[in-house]
Coordinates of C-alpha atoms in Angstrom, one line a residue:
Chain W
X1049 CA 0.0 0.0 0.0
X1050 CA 0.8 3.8 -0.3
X1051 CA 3.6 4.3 2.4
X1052 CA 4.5 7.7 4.4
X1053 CA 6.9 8.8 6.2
X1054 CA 8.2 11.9 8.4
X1055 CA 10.9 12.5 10.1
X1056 CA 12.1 13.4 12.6
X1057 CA 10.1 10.6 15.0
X1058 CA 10.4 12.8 18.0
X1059 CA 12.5 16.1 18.7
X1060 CA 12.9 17.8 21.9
X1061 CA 13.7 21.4 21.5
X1062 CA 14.1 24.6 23.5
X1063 CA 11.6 27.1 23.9
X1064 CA 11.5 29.9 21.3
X1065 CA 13.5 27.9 18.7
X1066 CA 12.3 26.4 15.5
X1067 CA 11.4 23.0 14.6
X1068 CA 11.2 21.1 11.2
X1069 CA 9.0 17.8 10.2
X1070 CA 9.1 16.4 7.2
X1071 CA 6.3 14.4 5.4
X1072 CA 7.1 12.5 2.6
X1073 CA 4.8 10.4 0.3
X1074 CA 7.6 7.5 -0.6
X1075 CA 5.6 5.4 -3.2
X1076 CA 3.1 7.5 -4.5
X1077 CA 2.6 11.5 -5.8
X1078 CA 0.8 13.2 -2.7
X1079 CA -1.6 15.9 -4.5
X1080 CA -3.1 17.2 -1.1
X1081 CA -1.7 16.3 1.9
X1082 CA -2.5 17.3 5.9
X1083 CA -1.1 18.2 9.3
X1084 CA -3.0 17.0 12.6
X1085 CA -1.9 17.5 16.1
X1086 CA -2.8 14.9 18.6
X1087 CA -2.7 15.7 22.4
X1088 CA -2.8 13.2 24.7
X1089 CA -6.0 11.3 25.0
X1090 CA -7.5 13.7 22.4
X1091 CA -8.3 13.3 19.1
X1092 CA -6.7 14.3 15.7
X1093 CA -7.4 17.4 15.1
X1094 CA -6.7 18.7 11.4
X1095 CA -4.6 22.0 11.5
X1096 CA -4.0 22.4 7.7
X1097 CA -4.0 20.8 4.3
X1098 CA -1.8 21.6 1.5
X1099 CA -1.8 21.5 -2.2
X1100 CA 1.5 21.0 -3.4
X1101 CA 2.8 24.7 -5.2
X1102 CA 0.0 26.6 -3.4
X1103 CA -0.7 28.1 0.1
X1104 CA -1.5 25.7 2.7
X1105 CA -5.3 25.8 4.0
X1106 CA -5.4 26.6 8.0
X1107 CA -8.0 25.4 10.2
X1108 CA -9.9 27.9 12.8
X1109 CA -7.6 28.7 15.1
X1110 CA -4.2 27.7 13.9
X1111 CA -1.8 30.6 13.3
X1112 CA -0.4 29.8 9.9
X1113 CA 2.6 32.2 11.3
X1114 CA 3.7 29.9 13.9
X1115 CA 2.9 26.6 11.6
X1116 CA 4.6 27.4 8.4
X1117 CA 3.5 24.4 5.9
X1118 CA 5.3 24.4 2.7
X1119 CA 4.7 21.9 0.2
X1120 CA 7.2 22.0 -2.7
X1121 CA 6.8 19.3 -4.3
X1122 CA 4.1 15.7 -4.9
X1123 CA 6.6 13.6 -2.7
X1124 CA 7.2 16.3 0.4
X1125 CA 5.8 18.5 2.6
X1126 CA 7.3 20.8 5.6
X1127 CA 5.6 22.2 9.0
X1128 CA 7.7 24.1 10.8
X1129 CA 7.3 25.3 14.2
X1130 CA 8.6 28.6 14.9
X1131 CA 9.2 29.9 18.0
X1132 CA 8.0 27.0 19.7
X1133 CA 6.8 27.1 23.4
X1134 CA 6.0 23.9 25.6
X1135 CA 2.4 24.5 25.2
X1136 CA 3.1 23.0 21.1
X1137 CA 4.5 20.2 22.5
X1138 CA 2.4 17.3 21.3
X1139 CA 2.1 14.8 18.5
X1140 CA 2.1 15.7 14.7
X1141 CA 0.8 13.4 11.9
X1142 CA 0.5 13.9 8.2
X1143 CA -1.4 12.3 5.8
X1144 CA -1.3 12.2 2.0
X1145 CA -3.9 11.4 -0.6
X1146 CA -2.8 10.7 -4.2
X1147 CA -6.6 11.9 -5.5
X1148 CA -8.2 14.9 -5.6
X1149 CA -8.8 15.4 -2.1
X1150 CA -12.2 15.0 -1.7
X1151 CA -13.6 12.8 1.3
X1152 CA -13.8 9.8 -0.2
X1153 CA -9.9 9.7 -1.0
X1154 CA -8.0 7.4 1.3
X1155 CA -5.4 9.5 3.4
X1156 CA -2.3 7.6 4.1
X1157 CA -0.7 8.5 7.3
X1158 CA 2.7 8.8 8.8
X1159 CA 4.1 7.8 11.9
X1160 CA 4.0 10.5 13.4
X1161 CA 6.3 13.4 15.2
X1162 CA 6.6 13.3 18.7
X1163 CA 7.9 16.8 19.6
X1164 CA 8.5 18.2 23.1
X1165 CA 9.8 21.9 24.1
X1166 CA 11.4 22.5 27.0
Chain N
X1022 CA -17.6 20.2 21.2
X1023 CA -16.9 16.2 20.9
X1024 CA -18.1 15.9 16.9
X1025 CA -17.6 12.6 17.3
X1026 CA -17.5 10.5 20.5
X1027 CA -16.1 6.8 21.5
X1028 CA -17.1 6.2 24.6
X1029 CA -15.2 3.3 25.5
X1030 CA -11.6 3.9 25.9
X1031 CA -10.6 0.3 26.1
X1032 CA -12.0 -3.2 25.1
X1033 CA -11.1 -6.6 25.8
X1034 CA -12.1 -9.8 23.8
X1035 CA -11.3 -13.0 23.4
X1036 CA -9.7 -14.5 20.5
X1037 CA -12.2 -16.3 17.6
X1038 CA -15.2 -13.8 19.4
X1039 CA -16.7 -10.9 17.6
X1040 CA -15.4 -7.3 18.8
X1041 CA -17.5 -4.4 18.5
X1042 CA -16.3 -1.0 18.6
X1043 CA -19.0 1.8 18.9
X1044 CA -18.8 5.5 17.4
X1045 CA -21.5 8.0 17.9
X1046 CA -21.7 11.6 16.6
X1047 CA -23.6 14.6 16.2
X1048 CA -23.6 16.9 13.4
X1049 CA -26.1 15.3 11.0
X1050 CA -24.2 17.2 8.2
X1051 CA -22.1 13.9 8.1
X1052 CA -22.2 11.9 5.5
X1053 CA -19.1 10.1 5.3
X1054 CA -17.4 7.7 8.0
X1055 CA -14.4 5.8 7.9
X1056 CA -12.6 3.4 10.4
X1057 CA -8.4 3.7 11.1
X1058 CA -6.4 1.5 12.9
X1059 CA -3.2 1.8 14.4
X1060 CA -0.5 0.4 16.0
X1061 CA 2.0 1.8 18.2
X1062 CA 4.7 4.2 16.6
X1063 CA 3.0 3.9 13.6
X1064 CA 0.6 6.1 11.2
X1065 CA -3.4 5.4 11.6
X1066 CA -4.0 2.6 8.6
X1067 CA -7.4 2.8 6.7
X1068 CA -9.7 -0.3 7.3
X1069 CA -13.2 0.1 6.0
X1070 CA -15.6 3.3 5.3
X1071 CA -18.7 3.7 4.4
X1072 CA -21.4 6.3 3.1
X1073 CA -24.7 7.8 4.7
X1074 CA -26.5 6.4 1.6
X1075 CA -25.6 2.8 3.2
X1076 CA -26.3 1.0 6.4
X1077 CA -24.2 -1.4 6.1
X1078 CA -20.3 -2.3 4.3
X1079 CA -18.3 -5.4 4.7
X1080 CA -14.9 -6.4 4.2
X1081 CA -13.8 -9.9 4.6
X1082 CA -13.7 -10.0 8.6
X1083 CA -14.7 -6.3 9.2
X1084 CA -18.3 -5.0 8.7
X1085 CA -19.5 -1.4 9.4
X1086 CA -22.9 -0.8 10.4
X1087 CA -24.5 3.2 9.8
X1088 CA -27.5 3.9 12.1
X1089 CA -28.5 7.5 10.5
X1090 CA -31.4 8.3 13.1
X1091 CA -29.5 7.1 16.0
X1092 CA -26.3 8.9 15.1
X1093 CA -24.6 5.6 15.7
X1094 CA -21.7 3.6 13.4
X1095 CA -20.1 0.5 14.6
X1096 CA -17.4 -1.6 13.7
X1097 CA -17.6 -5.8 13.7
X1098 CA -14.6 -7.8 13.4
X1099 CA -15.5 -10.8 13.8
X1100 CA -13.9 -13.5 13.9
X1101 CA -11.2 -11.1 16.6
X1102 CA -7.5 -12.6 16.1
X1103 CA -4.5 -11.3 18.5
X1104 CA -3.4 -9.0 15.4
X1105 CA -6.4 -7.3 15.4
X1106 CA -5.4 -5.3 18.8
X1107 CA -4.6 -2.0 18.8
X1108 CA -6.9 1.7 18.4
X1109 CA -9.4 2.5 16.8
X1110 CA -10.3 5.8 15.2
X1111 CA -13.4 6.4 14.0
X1112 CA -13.8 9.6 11.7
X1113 CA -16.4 11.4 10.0
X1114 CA -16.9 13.8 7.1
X1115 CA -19.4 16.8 6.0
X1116 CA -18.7 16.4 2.3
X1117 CA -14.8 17.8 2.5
X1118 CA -11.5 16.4 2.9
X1119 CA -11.7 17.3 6.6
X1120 CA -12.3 14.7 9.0
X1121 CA -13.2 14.7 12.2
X1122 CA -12.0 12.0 14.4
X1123 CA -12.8 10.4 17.8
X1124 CA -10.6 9.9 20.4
X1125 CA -9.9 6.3 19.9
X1126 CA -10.9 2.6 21.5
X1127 CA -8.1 0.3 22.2
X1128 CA -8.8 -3.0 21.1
X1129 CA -7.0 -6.0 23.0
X1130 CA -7.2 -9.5 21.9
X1131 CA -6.6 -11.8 24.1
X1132 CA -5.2 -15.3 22.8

């Protein structure tokens, strides 16, 4: 099946530094893919989705400042965390679907980033 | 606002039984649900999905049931084998990409 990846797994970082994860799409060219955050015992929650050589698409209440999604290319996509605080520590997924997007399009996810600010 | 509620955190069943993981939700604006699974350290995998014009989809051992006036999906694996533990996300859709999931059920196994 369609395989994802990111990296790093996990990162621990200081406060007010920046933070890169990389999502890549290793079998298949990701037309849209998206960035959840999962805190603990909560569910996925969908911050952004991103067409690859467009702005990404932020969800209520994300501050597309301090989640820069780039997505340069069908195989890879980039959130960075800037100025990162421990209230951002948590766990970040991607997803990529190799259709048009649409709900009934299979997202593939990664693993998963497991990032923690000190 | 919960969208989309599991209400059991955790289930236990024993292998060769039927497992039934339960998934209720709220905004009737939904009209697509799926089912994820995942193991530790790994990405959520797709299982089975299914559309508010159906009550009913099945995949070899996995069958999900729609219940559109109750609000209520579940999914049926049946027969449960020890591979078959792990979570659970249920997730729903209002037409768009954007899925909301639940919080998860952790399926056990027992051999």
């Amino acid at each position: 099946g369609a395989v994802v990846s990111q990296h790093p797994s996990w990162v621990i970082c200081k406060s007010g530094t920046s933070v890169k994860i990389e999502c890549r799409s290793l079998d298949f060219q990701a037309t849209t893919m998206f960035w959840y955050r999962q805190f603990p015992k909560q569910s996925l929650m969908l911050m952004a989705t991103s067409n690859e050589g467009s702005k990404a698409t932020y969800e209520q209440g994300v501050e597309k400042d301090k989640f820069l999604i780039n997505h340069a290319s069908l195989t890879l996509s980039t959130l960075t965390v800037t100025s990162a605080h421990p209230e951002d520590s948590s766990f970040y997924i991607c997803s990529a679907t190799q259709d048009a997007g649409g709900p009934a399009d299979t997202q593939y996810f990664g693993p998963g980033t497991r990032l923690t600010v000190l | 606002d919960q969208q989309v509620k599991q209400n059991s955190p955790s289930l236990s069943v024993q292998e060769g039984r039927i497992s039934i993981l339960n998934c209720d939700y709220t905004n009737s604006m939904f009209d697509y649900f799926l089912w994820y699974k995942k193991y530790p350290a790994e990405g959520p995998t797709f299982l089975i999905s299914i559309s508010s014009i159906k009550d009913k989809n099945e995949d070899g051992r996995f069958t999900v049931f729609l219940n559109k006036s109750a609000k209520h999906l579940s999914l049926h694996i049946v027969p449960s084998q020890p591979g078959d533990s792990a979570v659970y996300f249920c997730a729903a859709s209002a037409g768009t990409y954007k899925y909301i999931f639940g919080t998860g059920t952790r399926l056990k196994v027992l051999a």
